[in-house]
């Protein structure tokens, strides 16, 4: 049983006396069901588990209305052995993408307050449109992701004190010993190769080989494509699949720019409207937009046609590469291939998983200055550069000459350092970056 960040969140949710029904959403196979069932077993006298995919007969439970009394009655008609005890029962509706209208009932469960309710599904973000009445104010949403690097370290046996030691080095700009740096660099390279899908991590830890990991990654990539064909409504599913299949080729380009015109001959942006949104709502991708200038707020300054698309789990990138490229990464650790797309993608993933709601990069009109990511920390704009070699950070150094930018960050395969208003951190600290930037801007 992998330790997950949602475990603590669920306990905090239950401790809130005024808790809403909880909606847990995210991509498929990231561990939602496993974590919620474990929580239910350990924290409730009784729990009711209804999986709308495995047990489609339960899709009739709202036929008589949305009151908890009528829903529970119909559930009991299907399974009279279910035990409902007031104030000590969790009702867990799983695979709700198969019956999204269950979300309409959450308002009434909240008002009734006799039972705790959790709803989970892998396509809820794209299925909200099919819900009769979204219960705004009567539910709490939690976006779950596959394992981030911190959770991967937990899976490898590392404890909270190890994480805090990493952060203290980062916070105080103290370089790691050569041994510590080598250990965590190796662990991060393992994470890049394995990805964060729980089953892949379990395979890797139990087998200590990549055989089952690689097979699983390839099947997962195909399963996601199958989901697109099954759950896309109101769009051309073939075009969503085409968009999905071109994420890796676009990242392999020198500028990593995703261009619709490069997908197929004669393709236009209007032909692919909604494809990006569907994949993002499904939890498959995240998108980074070029901002017009380095001013706040970042949202609103973006150029919608100038974007980069990243997977939300690196296993999808690994499984979509050709065999020669994956061998270079797994065997030779050549993470600089595809113009640094691998490391840039894994940093994008880390930023989203750490809590950033959107991603932005900067490229001036002349194309002479380019920054891989731009983030906000309180009222400060922080430029981030992801370097695959030890070369000079020309764009970052130039940007930092502007007075309104206090400092910048370079993520690279180097130890911790600070010089000329620029922090240098190894890639494996990317998961702590949001915490660090929040703290350092407070100190200032």
Tab-separated table of C-alpha atoms in Angstrom:
chain	number	residue	atom	x	y	z
A	1	UNK	CA	0.000	0.000	0.000
A	2	UNK	CA	1.695	3.192	-1.185
A	3	UNK	CA	1.619	6.236	1.038
A	4	UNK	CA	-0.090	9.086	-0.796
A	5	UNK	CA	-0.638	12.777	-0.116
A	6	UNK	CA	-4.378	12.288	-0.407
A	7	UNK	CA	-4.215	10.148	2.759
A	8	UNK	CA	-3.572	13.188	4.957
A	9	UNK	CA	-6.087	15.264	3.005
A	10	UNK	CA	-8.838	12.700	3.610
A	11	UNK	CA	-8.162	12.688	7.353
A	12	UNK	CA	-8.291	16.477	7.442
A	13	UNK	CA	-11.515	16.398	5.439
A	14	UNK	CA	-13.132	14.026	7.931
A	15	UNK	CA	-12.018	16.157	10.889
A	16	UNK	CA	-13.915	19.151	9.495
A	17	UNK	CA	-17.319	19.119	11.196
A	18	UNK	CA	-18.836	21.154	8.365
A	19	UNK	CA	-17.392	18.999	5.600
A	20	UNK	CA	-19.004	18.872	2.175
A	21	UNK	CA	-19.312	15.744	0.081
A	22	UNK	CA	-15.928	15.235	-1.576
A	23	UNK	CA	-15.315	14.835	-5.310
A	24	UNK	CA	-11.933	13.266	-6.133
A	25	UNK	CA	-11.028	13.504	-9.793
A	26	UNK	CA	-7.998	12.923	-11.956
A	27	UNK	CA	-6.688	10.672	-14.696
A	28	UNK	CA	-7.283	6.928	-14.681
A	29	UNK	CA	-5.052	4.509	-12.758
A	30	UNK	CA	-3.512	7.134	-10.470
A	31	UNK	CA	-4.692	5.371	-7.295
A	32	UNK	CA	-7.927	7.162	-6.411
A	33	UNK	CA	-9.958	4.045	-5.586
A	34	UNK	CA	-7.195	2.336	-3.606
A	35	UNK	CA	-6.555	5.365	-1.392
A	36	UNK	CA	-10.228	6.098	-0.711
A	37	UNK	CA	-11.103	2.474	0.095
A	38	UNK	CA	-8.168	2.234	2.512
A	39	UNK	CA	-9.334	5.441	4.178
A	40	UNK	CA	-12.897	4.087	4.418
A	41	UNK	CA	-11.771	0.816	6.020
A	42	UNK	CA	-9.687	2.594	8.657
A	43	UNK	CA	-11.990	5.472	9.569
A	44	UNK	CA	-15.627	4.306	9.413
A	45	UNK	CA	-17.723	1.658	11.099
A	46	UNK	CA	-19.413	0.982	7.765
A	47	UNK	CA	-18.727	1.979	4.201
A	48	UNK	CA	-20.806	1.486	1.088
A	49	UNK	CA	-18.833	1.040	-2.122
A	50	UNK	CA	-20.669	1.435	-5.423
A	51	UNK	CA	-18.756	1.164	-8.670
A	52	UNK	CA	-20.893	2.368	-11.575
A	53	UNK	CA	-18.629	0.665	-14.114
A	54	UNK	CA	-18.621	-2.790	-12.539
A	55	UNK	CA	-22.214	-2.528	-11.292
A	56	UNK	CA	-24.184	-0.495	-13.847
A	57	UNK	CA	-27.472	-1.577	-12.253
A	58	UNK	CA	-26.926	1.144	-9.638
A	59	UNK	CA	-27.445	3.829	-12.256
A	60	UNK	CA	-31.151	3.776	-11.373
A	61	UNK	CA	-30.674	5.001	-7.800
A	62	UNK	CA	-31.716	8.556	-8.693
A	63	UNK	CA	-34.842	7.491	-10.585
A	64	UNK	CA	-37.080	8.504	-7.670
A	65	UNK	CA	-35.300	11.785	-7.006
A	66	UNK	CA	-32.121	12.963	-5.322
A	67	UNK	CA	-33.008	12.803	-1.646
A	68	UNK	CA	-30.631	10.631	0.394
A	69	UNK	CA	-33.589	8.689	1.749
A	70	UNK	CA	-34.766	7.610	-1.701
A	71	UNK	CA	-31.231	6.937	-2.972
A	72	UNK	CA	-30.377	4.789	0.047
A	73	UNK	CA	-33.652	2.893	-0.338
A	74	UNK	CA	-32.855	2.053	-3.947
A	75	UNK	CA	-29.269	1.081	-3.036
A	76	UNK	CA	-30.704	-1.291	-0.424
A	77	UNK	CA	-33.016	-2.776	-3.012
A	78	UNK	CA	-29.946	-3.815	-4.996
A	79	UNK	CA	-27.999	-4.991	-1.953
A	80	UNK	CA	-29.957	-5.435	1.291
A	81	UNK	CA	-26.767	-6.430	3.118
A	82	UNK	CA	-25.416	-2.887	3.043
A	83	UNK	CA	-25.447	-1.380	6.547
A	84	UNK	CA	-26.181	2.344	6.926
A	85	UNK	CA	-25.389	3.763	10.368
A	86	UNK	CA	-25.959	7.469	10.815
A	87	UNK	CA	-22.843	9.607	11.376
A	88	UNK	CA	-20.517	6.635	10.930
A	89	UNK	CA	-21.010	5.527	7.322
A	90	UNK	CA	-19.125	6.565	4.220
A	91	UNK	CA	-20.846	6.171	0.871
A	92	UNK	CA	-18.265	5.933	-1.884
A	93	UNK	CA	-19.533	6.322	-5.457
A	94	UNK	CA	-16.735	5.247	-7.785
A	95	UNK	CA	-16.277	5.453	-11.572
A	96	UNK	CA	-18.795	8.297	-11.552
A	97	UNK	CA	-17.897	9.167	-15.142
A	98	UNK	CA	-20.306	6.330	-15.974
A	99	UNK	CA	-23.106	8.070	-14.060
A	100	UNK	CA	-22.150	11.744	-13.592
A	101	UNK	CA	-25.676	12.698	-12.532
A	102	UNK	CA	-24.843	11.323	-9.081
A	103	UNK	CA	-23.152	14.687	-8.550
A	104	UNK	CA	-26.584	16.334	-8.509
A	105	UNK	CA	-27.404	14.389	-5.323
A	106	UNK	CA	-24.457	15.837	-3.383
A	107	UNK	CA	-26.352	18.978	-2.397
A	108	UNK	CA	-29.014	16.859	-0.741
A	109	UNK	CA	-26.493	14.647	1.063
A	110	UNK	CA	-24.875	17.816	2.408
A	111	UNK	CA	-28.188	19.220	3.646
A	112	UNK	CA	-29.124	15.855	5.159
A	113	UNK	CA	-25.661	15.492	6.802
A	114	UNK	CA	-26.293	11.967	8.058
A	115	UNK	CA	-23.705	10.290	5.851
A	116	UNK	CA	-20.303	11.183	4.480
A	117	UNK	CA	-20.061	10.923	0.704
A	118	UNK	CA	-17.078	10.673	-1.641
A	119	UNK	CA	-17.445	10.605	-5.412
A	120	UNK	CA	-14.541	9.589	-7.627
A	121	UNK	CA	-14.024	9.213	-11.342
A	122	UNK	CA	-11.412	9.476	-14.039
A	123	UNK	CA	-13.405	11.593	-16.479
A	124	UNK	CA	-15.386	13.855	-14.163
A	125	UNK	CA	-13.666	16.954	-15.485
A	126	UNK	CA	-15.065	16.314	-18.956
A	127	UNK	CA	-18.463	15.079	-17.799
A	128	UNK	CA	-19.649	18.017	-15.706
A	129	UNK	CA	-21.588	19.251	-18.731
A	130	UNK	CA	-23.850	16.211	-18.488
A	131	UNK	CA	-24.867	16.845	-14.891
A	132	UNK	CA	-28.389	18.175	-14.424
A	133	UNK	CA	-27.428	20.511	-11.590
A	134	UNK	CA	-23.873	21.151	-10.393
A	135	UNK	CA	-24.088	21.548	-6.589
A	136	UNK	CA	-21.993	24.712	-6.287
A	137	UNK	CA	-21.135	25.338	-2.639
A	138	UNK	CA	-22.240	21.871	-1.582
A	139	UNK	CA	-19.184	19.869	-2.653
A	140	UNK	CA	-15.420	20.044	-2.312
A	141	UNK	CA	-13.217	19.124	-5.273
A	142	UNK	CA	-9.829	17.465	-4.894
A	143	UNK	CA	-7.621	17.012	-7.947
A	144	UNK	CA	-5.455	13.948	-7.500
A	145	UNK	CA	-2.371	13.180	-9.576
A	146	UNK	CA	-0.045	10.240	-10.001
A	147	UNK	CA	2.885	10.064	-7.591
A	148	UNK	CA	5.150	13.081	-7.455
A	149	UNK	CA	8.829	12.677	-6.599
A	150	UNK	CA	8.179	13.056	-2.860
A	151	UNK	CA	5.663	10.188	-2.932
A	152	UNK	CA	8.136	8.167	-4.997
A	153	UNK	CA	10.726	8.713	-2.261
A	154	UNK	CA	8.202	7.517	0.328
A	155	UNK	CA	7.653	4.398	-1.767
A	156	UNK	CA	11.423	3.832	-1.746
A	157	UNK	CA	11.452	4.000	2.063
A	158	UNK	CA	12.473	7.599	2.667
A	159	UNK	CA	10.846	9.465	5.568
A	160	UNK	CA	9.660	12.985	6.279
A	161	UNK	CA	12.974	13.828	7.920
A	162	UNK	CA	14.749	13.072	4.639
A	163	UNK	CA	12.420	15.455	2.803
A	164	UNK	CA	13.001	18.147	5.412
A	165	UNK	CA	16.746	17.697	5.092
A	166	UNK	CA	16.438	18.236	1.335
A	167	UNK	CA	14.416	21.371	1.939
A	168	UNK	CA	16.830	22.757	4.535
A	169	UNK	CA	19.670	22.460	2.030
A	170	UNK	CA	17.515	24.253	-0.512
A	171	UNK	CA	16.329	26.959	1.884
A	172	UNK	CA	19.802	27.759	3.137
A	173	UNK	CA	21.547	27.304	-0.239
A	174	UNK	CA	23.839	24.642	1.218
A	175	UNK	CA	25.284	22.252	-1.375
A	176	UNK	CA	24.772	18.540	-0.827
A	177	UNK	CA	27.689	16.247	-0.130
A	178	UNK	CA	28.827	14.416	-3.235
A	179	UNK	CA	27.368	11.176	-1.871
A	180	UNK	CA	23.949	12.686	-1.060
A	181	UNK	CA	23.798	14.447	-4.396
A	182	UNK	CA	24.602	11.200	-6.228
A	183	UNK	CA	21.951	9.237	-4.305
A	184	UNK	CA	19.081	11.628	-4.987
A	185	UNK	CA	20.156	12.224	-8.585
A	186	UNK	CA	19.995	8.472	-9.139
A	187	UNK	CA	16.581	8.257	-7.478
A	188	UNK	CA	15.277	11.078	-9.652
A	189	UNK	CA	16.548	9.331	-12.789
A	190	UNK	CA	14.641	6.245	-11.663
A	191	UNK	CA	11.527	8.387	-11.234
A	192	UNK	CA	11.928	9.837	-14.737
A	193	UNK	CA	12.105	6.330	-16.169
A	194	UNK	CA	9.339	4.713	-14.101
A	195	UNK	CA	6.909	7.625	-13.887
A	196	UNK	CA	4.398	8.120	-11.107
A	197	UNK	CA	1.638	5.636	-11.884
A	198	UNK	CA	1.136	3.537	-8.721
A	199	UNK	CA	1.146	0.186	-10.500
A	200	UNK	CA	4.375	1.023	-12.329
A	201	UNK	CA	6.007	2.092	-9.065
A	202	UNK	CA	4.805	-1.092	-7.357
A	203	UNK	CA	6.211	-3.202	-10.198
A	204	UNK	CA	9.554	-1.417	-10.044
A	205	UNK	CA	9.936	-1.713	-6.283
A	206	UNK	CA	8.885	-5.372	-6.122
A	207	UNK	CA	10.711	-6.581	-9.246
A	208	UNK	CA	13.710	-4.241	-9.153
A	209	UNK	CA	13.608	-4.394	-12.959
A	210	UNK	CA	11.823	-2.446	-15.686
A	211	UNK	CA	10.301	-5.364	-17.612
A	212	UNK	CA	6.757	-5.088	-16.260
A	213	UNK	CA	7.052	-1.312	-15.942
A	214	UNK	CA	7.695	-0.886	-19.666
A	215	UNK	CA	4.862	-3.219	-20.672
A	216	UNK	CA	2.483	-1.420	-18.326
A	217	UNK	CA	3.487	2.012	-19.640
A	218	UNK	CA	2.831	0.985	-23.235
A	219	UNK	CA	-0.574	-0.469	-22.330
A	220	UNK	CA	-1.460	2.639	-20.340
A	221	UNK	CA	-0.742	4.869	-23.323
A	222	UNK	CA	-3.105	2.737	-25.420
A	223	UNK	CA	-5.737	2.651	-22.658
A	224	UNK	CA	-5.792	6.440	-22.532
A	225	UNK	CA	-6.367	6.486	-26.268
A	226	UNK	CA	-9.248	4.044	-25.834
A	227	UNK	CA	-10.754	6.337	-23.197
A	228	UNK	CA	-10.687	9.202	-25.660
A	229	UNK	CA	-12.664	7.193	-28.175
A	230	UNK	CA	-15.145	6.116	-25.504
A	231	UNK	CA	-15.779	9.317	-23.576
A	232	UNK	CA	-15.466	12.128	-26.111
A	233	UNK	CA	-18.871	13.691	-26.750
A	234	UNK	CA	-19.559	16.756	-28.859
A	235	UNK	CA	-16.096	16.648	-30.441
A	236	UNK	CA	-14.480	14.639	-33.199
A	237	UNK	CA	-12.848	11.819	-31.223
A	238	UNK	CA	-10.417	11.135	-34.072
A	239	UNK	CA	-9.076	14.675	-33.777
A	240	UNK	CA	-8.666	14.392	-30.009
A	241	UNK	CA	-6.711	11.173	-30.593
A	242	UNK	CA	-4.635	12.915	-33.248
A	243	UNK	CA	-3.861	15.751	-30.832
A	244	UNK	CA	-2.883	13.191	-28.166
A	245	UNK	CA	-0.596	11.292	-30.541
A	246	UNK	CA	1.281	14.441	-31.535
A	247	UNK	CA	2.249	15.647	-28.051
A	248	UNK	CA	5.585	13.809	-28.108
A	249	UNK	CA	6.549	14.809	-31.684
A	250	UNK	CA	5.818	18.438	-30.827
A	251	UNK	CA	7.961	18.261	-27.681
A	252	UNK	CA	10.771	16.800	-29.774
A	253	UNK	CA	10.898	19.955	-31.897
A	254	UNK	CA	13.552	22.527	-31.073
A	255	UNK	CA	11.140	25.092	-29.635
A	256	UNK	CA	8.717	22.478	-28.157
A	257	UNK	CA	5.848	24.528	-29.555
A	258	UNK	CA	2.593	22.713	-30.180
A	259	UNK	CA	1.230	23.750	-33.574
A	260	UNK	CA	-2.049	22.481	-34.942
A	261	UNK	CA	-0.831	23.131	-38.487
A	262	UNK	CA	1.858	20.477	-37.962
A	263	UNK	CA	-0.600	17.737	-36.981
A	264	UNK	CA	-1.893	17.096	-40.475
A	265	UNK	CA	-1.922	18.755	-43.855
A	266	UNK	CA	-4.347	21.641	-43.945
A	267	UNK	CA	-5.169	21.499	-40.225
A	268	UNK	CA	-6.466	24.737	-38.702
A	269	UNK	CA	-6.947	25.788	-35.090
A	270	UNK	CA	-10.715	25.897	-35.582
A	271	UNK	CA	-10.677	22.224	-36.595
A	272	UNK	CA	-9.215	21.249	-33.221
A	273	UNK	CA	-11.187	23.529	-30.903
A	274	UNK	CA	-11.923	21.721	-27.642
A	275	UNK	CA	-9.351	18.948	-28.058
A	276	UNK	CA	-6.828	20.560	-25.744
A	277	UNK	CA	-9.509	21.346	-23.152
A	278	UNK	CA	-10.834	17.784	-23.214
A	279	UNK	CA	-7.402	16.239	-22.592
A	280	UNK	CA	-6.653	18.754	-19.860
A	281	UNK	CA	-10.018	18.174	-18.148
A	282	UNK	CA	-9.381	14.426	-18.366
A	283	UNK	CA	-6.154	14.917	-16.399
A	284	UNK	CA	-3.912	13.722	-19.218
A	285	UNK	CA	-2.037	16.917	-20.083
A	286	UNK	CA	-1.078	20.343	-18.857
A	287	UNK	CA	-0.441	23.331	-21.112
A	288	UNK	CA	2.092	26.150	-20.811
A	289	UNK	CA	1.398	29.446	-22.594
A	290	UNK	CA	3.765	32.167	-23.748
A	291	UNK	CA	3.082	35.435	-21.924
A	292	UNK	CA	3.222	38.763	-23.722
A	293	UNK	CA	5.308	40.470	-21.061
A	294	UNK	CA	6.643	39.947	-17.563
A	295	UNK	CA	3.855	41.651	-15.647
A	296	UNK	CA	1.184	40.422	-13.250
A	297	UNK	CA	-1.249	38.842	-13.485
A	298	UNK	CA	0.220	36.209	-15.759
A	299	UNK	CA	-3.200	34.876	-16.693
A	300	UNK	CA	-4.597	37.210	-19.298
A	301	UNK	CA	-1.201	37.957	-20.830
A	302	UNK	CA	-0.875	34.572	-22.502
A	303	UNK	CA	-0.785	33.949	-26.233
A	304	UNK	CA	-3.253	31.125	-26.727
A	305	UNK	CA	-1.710	30.062	-30.020
A	306	UNK	CA	1.827	29.913	-28.634
A	307	UNK	CA	1.849	26.965	-26.251
A	308	UNK	CA	3.632	23.837	-25.140
A	309	UNK	CA	1.791	20.693	-24.151
A	310	UNK	CA	3.117	18.272	-21.540
A	311	UNK	CA	1.867	14.964	-20.163
A	312	UNK	CA	0.884	14.925	-16.502
A	313	UNK	CA	2.830	11.732	-15.970
A	314	UNK	CA	6.193	11.036	-17.544
A	315	UNK	CA	5.307	7.394	-18.182
A	316	UNK	CA	3.154	8.577	-21.099
A	317	UNK	CA	6.139	10.362	-22.606
A	318	UNK	CA	8.379	7.338	-22.080
A	319	UNK	CA	5.864	4.954	-23.644
A	320	UNK	CA	5.392	7.172	-26.700
A	321	UNK	CA	9.083	7.389	-27.586
A	322	UNK	CA	10.760	5.150	-30.126
A	323	UNK	CA	12.863	2.268	-28.801
A	324	UNK	CA	16.173	3.963	-29.617
A	325	UNK	CA	15.236	7.043	-27.606
A	326	UNK	CA	13.996	5.091	-24.582
A	327	UNK	CA	17.237	3.108	-24.597
A	328	UNK	CA	19.238	6.330	-24.555
A	329	UNK	CA	17.236	7.493	-21.556
A	330	UNK	CA	17.071	4.239	-19.589
A	331	UNK	CA	20.523	2.875	-20.334
A	332	UNK	CA	22.682	5.892	-21.133
A	333	UNK	CA	20.708	8.466	-19.103
A	334	UNK	CA	20.764	10.890	-22.025
A	335	UNK	CA	18.046	13.177	-20.699
A	336	UNK	CA	19.120	15.997	-22.981
A	337	UNK	CA	17.654	14.322	-26.068
A	338	UNK	CA	14.841	16.079	-27.932
A	339	UNK	CA	16.356	19.458	-27.055
A	340	UNK	CA	15.810	18.944	-23.340
A	341	UNK	CA	12.127	17.991	-23.678
A	342	UNK	CA	12.403	15.167	-21.115
A	343	UNK	CA	13.704	17.318	-18.285
A	344	UNK	CA	11.490	20.254	-19.204
A	345	UNK	CA	8.453	17.976	-19.192
A	346	UNK	CA	9.283	16.457	-15.813
A	347	UNK	CA	9.688	19.953	-14.328
A	348	UNK	CA	6.323	21.017	-15.785
A	349	UNK	CA	4.782	17.947	-14.162
A	350	UNK	CA	6.405	18.779	-10.815
A	351	UNK	CA	5.127	22.360	-10.880
A	352	UNK	CA	1.525	21.289	-11.494
A	353	UNK	CA	1.641	18.540	-8.874
A	354	UNK	CA	3.030	20.975	-6.314
A	355	UNK	CA	0.020	23.256	-6.696
A	356	UNK	CA	0.520	25.664	-9.587
A	357	UNK	CA	-2.806	26.009	-11.386
A	358	UNK	CA	-1.325	27.019	-14.723
A	359	UNK	CA	2.014	27.151	-16.509
A	360	UNK	CA	3.622	29.970	-18.454
A	361	UNK	CA	6.848	30.559	-20.344
A	362	UNK	CA	8.377	33.684	-21.846
A	363	UNK	CA	9.748	34.334	-25.298
A	364	UNK	CA	10.231	37.850	-26.607
A	365	UNK	CA	9.021	38.949	-30.022
A	366	UNK	CA	12.510	38.803	-31.504
A	367	UNK	CA	13.074	35.270	-30.232
A	368	UNK	CA	16.347	36.303	-28.615
A	369	UNK	CA	15.247	35.697	-25.017
A	370	UNK	CA	13.429	32.623	-23.771
A	371	UNK	CA	12.591	31.352	-20.294
A	372	UNK	CA	11.221	27.849	-19.815
A	373	UNK	CA	8.798	28.783	-17.051
A	374	UNK	CA	7.490	31.881	-15.333
A	375	UNK	CA	5.807	31.498	-11.930
A	376	UNK	CA	4.259	33.861	-9.434
A	377	UNK	CA	5.286	33.965	-5.779
A	378	UNK	CA	3.107	36.469	-3.942
A	379	UNK	CA	3.618	39.715	-5.918
A	380	UNK	CA	6.851	38.597	-7.536
A	381	UNK	CA	7.515	37.118	-10.951
A	382	UNK	CA	10.130	34.373	-10.740
A	383	UNK	CA	11.799	33.205	-13.965
A	384	UNK	CA	12.821	29.543	-14.156
A	385	UNK	CA	15.267	28.037	-16.578
A	386	UNK	CA	15.705	24.305	-17.137
A	387	UNK	CA	19.212	23.543	-18.383
A	388	UNK	CA	20.392	20.196	-19.697
A	389	UNK	CA	24.034	21.208	-19.709
A	390	UNK	CA	26.411	23.354	-17.708
A	391	UNK	CA	26.331	26.251	-20.138
A	392	UNK	CA	25.588	29.849	-19.235
A	393	UNK	CA	21.984	30.900	-18.711
A	394	UNK	CA	22.045	33.747	-21.202
A	395	UNK	CA	18.320	34.519	-21.196
A	396	UNK	CA	17.973	34.225	-17.431
A	397	UNK	CA	20.998	36.422	-16.799
A	398	UNK	CA	19.664	39.060	-19.187
A	399	UNK	CA	16.173	39.038	-17.686
A	400	UNK	CA	17.518	39.367	-14.156
A	401	UNK	CA	19.045	42.711	-15.073
A	402	UNK	CA	15.525	44.086	-15.044
A	403	UNK	CA	15.027	45.665	-11.633
A	404	UNK	CA	11.532	44.345	-11.024
A	405	UNK	CA	12.728	40.744	-10.920
A	406	UNK	CA	14.368	39.974	-7.587
A	407	UNK	CA	15.932	36.641	-8.461
A	408	UNK	CA	15.702	33.655	-10.763
A	409	UNK	CA	16.066	29.887	-10.550
A	410	UNK	CA	18.055	27.507	-12.722
A	411	UNK	CA	17.179	23.812	-12.552
A	412	UNK	CA	19.947	21.624	-13.862
A	413	UNK	CA	22.153	18.593	-13.200
A	414	UNK	CA	24.274	20.547	-10.736
A	415	UNK	CA	24.517	20.984	-6.994
A	416	UNK	CA	22.916	23.841	-5.057
A	417	UNK	CA	24.379	27.291	-5.518
A	418	UNK	CA	23.541	30.991	-5.406
A	419	UNK	CA	25.261	33.780	-7.326
A	420	UNK	CA	24.222	36.938	-9.162
A	421	UNK	CA	20.624	36.752	-7.895
A	422	UNK	CA	20.273	33.257	-9.304
A	423	UNK	CA	19.592	30.074	-7.373
A	424	UNK	CA	20.858	26.855	-8.916
A	425	UNK	CA	19.051	23.693	-7.875
A	426	UNK	CA	19.319	20.093	-9.068
A	427	UNK	CA	16.280	18.743	-10.914
A	428	UNK	CA	15.291	16.523	-8.017
A	429	UNK	CA	14.340	19.576	-5.921
A	430	UNK	CA	11.681	20.759	-8.380
A	431	UNK	CA	8.901	19.263	-6.237
A	432	UNK	CA	9.895	21.627	-3.378
A	433	UNK	CA	10.128	24.729	-5.539
A	434	UNK	CA	6.697	26.182	-4.772
A	435	UNK	CA	7.291	25.855	-1.040
A	436	UNK	CA	10.716	27.439	-1.379
A	437	UNK	CA	9.488	30.385	-3.444
A	438	UNK	CA	6.650	31.018	-1.011
A	439	UNK	CA	9.093	31.090	1.884
A	440	UNK	CA	11.874	33.100	0.256
A	441	UNK	CA	9.537	35.865	-0.925
A	442	UNK	CA	8.233	36.096	2.661
A	443	UNK	CA	11.751	36.465	4.011
A	444	UNK	CA	12.371	39.333	1.618
